[in-house]
């Protein structure tokens, strides 16, 4: 009898997990292609976007402005990344970008993005930050994901 | 003197410090890139690589430089466990992941042979720099912020070595993992490699970008290469010797 119960629990958990993943997918599919100008978050179930916007308004005017942007978390609009929708949330602390997180990400579920973003164990890491230095040469990807840039640019425009 | 020209679909910049410099020296450099483009461009119907891909010429008819590039491509494929692969899904060859760095390196060698000691040659963000800049300091190379094109996020001091960056999109071509060609590389957006010369930097930047996040571990294991990888969340991971090359 005990075996049956354990089996049933396992089956139920697995089924729930599958349902949860599919449900997550559906969320992404029903997202309307948001206008670039609009700044509303696209899905009602998107708690990350909602909380991000709230914390942004909560912080405004209360923090000393040391950098280019106002402190808080800002969520950009959903942009079409060709192979899926993309939406980023940018966190500003001390006037600088301290975190860029994906609210929506093409091809990958949130779970896999988090796994991918895990730190490599022994190499030094840092959040990238703009440098004020004059250089003779610039090395860089000549064109990065336009969709990512669009969503991020809009999020940062809100932070100004 | 700084000169810039648009060749191979990208800006090519040459700065040379020296009194003996003539316009001819500069023109020779650009003419060389023009020549490389005519031989190796897969966009040009009349290029040698296009003729090879249409099987209009046999291996015996290949030019010496084509043979050299194909040999280097094969060597790089082996050194990167197959992650560098010029053979595309449709069976055609596209050595552009290595030709740019190779051509910059050759152009820089030519300038050295002419006696120039202080200069850089840069094409599409990959650079070979020698000696010192006009202020008597090592050349400064900024790594572009992949999310903000007008920002730099790191400054590398470069003299007598090469730097190359691979990105999500490079010259409109997508770098893909040859072992999983249909899966787009979405976990990293930019990988900068510092090598003993730009040829080494460019070919390993291409191959290691195709490895995704594992690419930085591969670079860490190479004694003569350093890397700076930026992932989709704006976090950079660097090899243990990378900061020796940066300007604080």
mmCIF file of N, CA and C in Angstrom, chain B residues 3 49 57 61 64 84 99 109 115 121 128 130-132 152 154 157-158 161 165-166 168 191 198-199:
data_model
loop_
_atom_site.group_PDB
_atom_site.id
_atom_site.type_symbol
_atom_site.label_atom_id
_atom_site.label_comp_id
_atom_site.label_asym_id
_atom_site.label_seq_id
_atom_site.Cartn_x
_atom_site.Cartn_y
_atom_site.Cartn_z
ATOM 1 N N UNK B 3 44.008 56.333 -40.990
ATOM 2 C CA UNK B 3 43.237 56.195 -42.227
ATOM 3 C C UNK B 3 42.183 55.118 -42.033
ATOM 4 N N UNK B 49 36.837 31.326 -53.131
ATOM 5 C CA UNK B 49 36.079 30.459 -52.216
ATOM 6 C C UNK B 49 34.703 30.119 -52.823
ATOM 7 N N UNK B 57 36.651 24.654 -59.342
ATOM 8 C CA UNK B 57 38.100 24.424 -59.389
ATOM 9 C C UNK B 57 38.456 23.256 -58.471
ATOM 10 N N UNK B 61 44.192 23.408 -58.130
ATOM 11 C CA UNK B 61 44.153 24.774 -58.669
ATOM 12 C C UNK B 61 44.061 25.850 -57.590
ATOM 13 N N UNK B 64 47.956 29.561 -53.282
ATOM 14 C CA UNK B 64 48.752 29.232 -52.093
ATOM 15 C C UNK B 64 48.092 29.765 -50.812
ATOM 16 N N UNK B 84 35.477 24.951 -33.933
ATOM 17 C CA UNK B 84 35.730 25.806 -35.093
ATOM 18 C C UNK B 84 35.573 24.930 -36.319
ATOM 19 N N UNK B 99 39.699 34.267 -41.357
ATOM 20 C CA UNK B 99 40.374 35.070 -42.380
ATOM 21 C C UNK B 99 40.627 36.508 -41.929
ATOM 22 N N UNK B 109 52.325 42.439 -40.177
ATOM 23 C CA UNK B 109 53.671 41.917 -40.441
ATOM 24 C C UNK B 109 54.350 42.712 -41.545
ATOM 25 N N UNK B 115 59.654 48.387 -41.425
ATOM 26 C CA UNK B 115 60.384 49.132 -40.410
ATOM 27 C C UNK B 115 59.518 49.958 -39.468
ATOM 28 N N UNK B 121 46.600 47.952 -36.701
ATOM 29 C CA UNK B 121 45.712 47.658 -37.821
ATOM 30 C C UNK B 121 44.454 47.051 -37.217
ATOM 31 N N UNK B 128 45.516 44.316 -34.220
ATOM 32 C CA UNK B 128 46.905 44.012 -33.903
ATOM 33 C C UNK B 128 47.575 45.351 -33.648
ATOM 34 N N UNK B 130 51.110 47.446 -32.259
ATOM 35 C CA UNK B 130 52.556 47.320 -32.019
ATOM 36 C C UNK B 130 53.089 48.619 -31.437
ATOM 37 N N UNK B 131 54.073 48.486 -30.561
ATOM 38 C CA UNK B 131 54.758 49.662 -30.025
ATOM 39 C C UNK B 131 53.845 50.542 -29.196
ATOM 40 N N UNK B 132 53.981 51.858 -29.407
ATOM 41 C CA UNK B 132 53.274 52.817 -28.564
ATOM 42 C C UNK B 132 52.470 53.804 -29.399
ATOM 43 N N UNK B 152 31.985 51.799 -23.429
ATOM 44 C CA UNK B 152 32.977 50.740 -23.269
ATOM 45 C C UNK B 152 32.961 50.282 -21.815
ATOM 46 N N UNK B 154 35.513 48.007 -20.545
ATOM 47 C CA UNK B 154 36.825 47.580 -20.086
ATOM 48 C C UNK B 154 37.877 48.215 -20.999
ATOM 49 N N UNK B 157 45.260 47.372 -22.360
ATOM 50 C CA UNK B 157 46.493 47.935 -22.907
ATOM 51 C C UNK B 157 47.085 46.916 -23.865
ATOM 52 N N UNK B 158 47.374 47.382 -25.067
ATOM 53 C CA UNK B 158 47.778 46.440 -26.109
ATOM 54 C C UNK B 158 49.064 46.921 -26.780
ATOM 55 N N UNK B 161 50.594 42.540 -29.275
ATOM 56 C CA UNK B 161 49.658 41.399 -29.263
ATOM 57 C C UNK B 161 48.351 41.763 -29.967
ATOM 58 N N UNK B 165 37.020 40.277 -30.746
ATOM 59 C CA UNK B 165 35.758 40.048 -30.045
ATOM 60 C C UNK B 165 34.760 39.383 -30.983
ATOM 61 N N UNK B 166 34.121 38.349 -30.472
ATOM 62 C CA UNK B 166 33.010 37.731 -31.199
ATOM 63 C C UNK B 166 31.723 38.068 -30.483
ATOM 64 N N UNK B 168 27.091 38.093 -30.661
ATOM 65 C CA UNK B 168 25.917 37.341 -31.075
ATOM 66 C C UNK B 168 25.739 37.405 -32.588
ATOM 67 N N UNK B 191 32.361 37.928 -26.509
ATOM 68 C CA UNK B 191 33.559 37.268 -25.977
ATOM 69 C C UNK B 191 34.789 37.931 -26.595
ATOM 70 N N UNK B 198 46.712 38.830 -33.376
ATOM 71 C CA UNK B 198 45.267 38.930 -33.675
ATOM 72 C C UNK B 198 44.734 37.680 -34.378
ATOM 73 N N UNK B 199 45.603 36.965 -35.085
ATOM 74 C CA UNK B 199 45.174 35.719 -35.718
ATOM 75 C C UNK B 199 44.715 34.721 -34.654
#
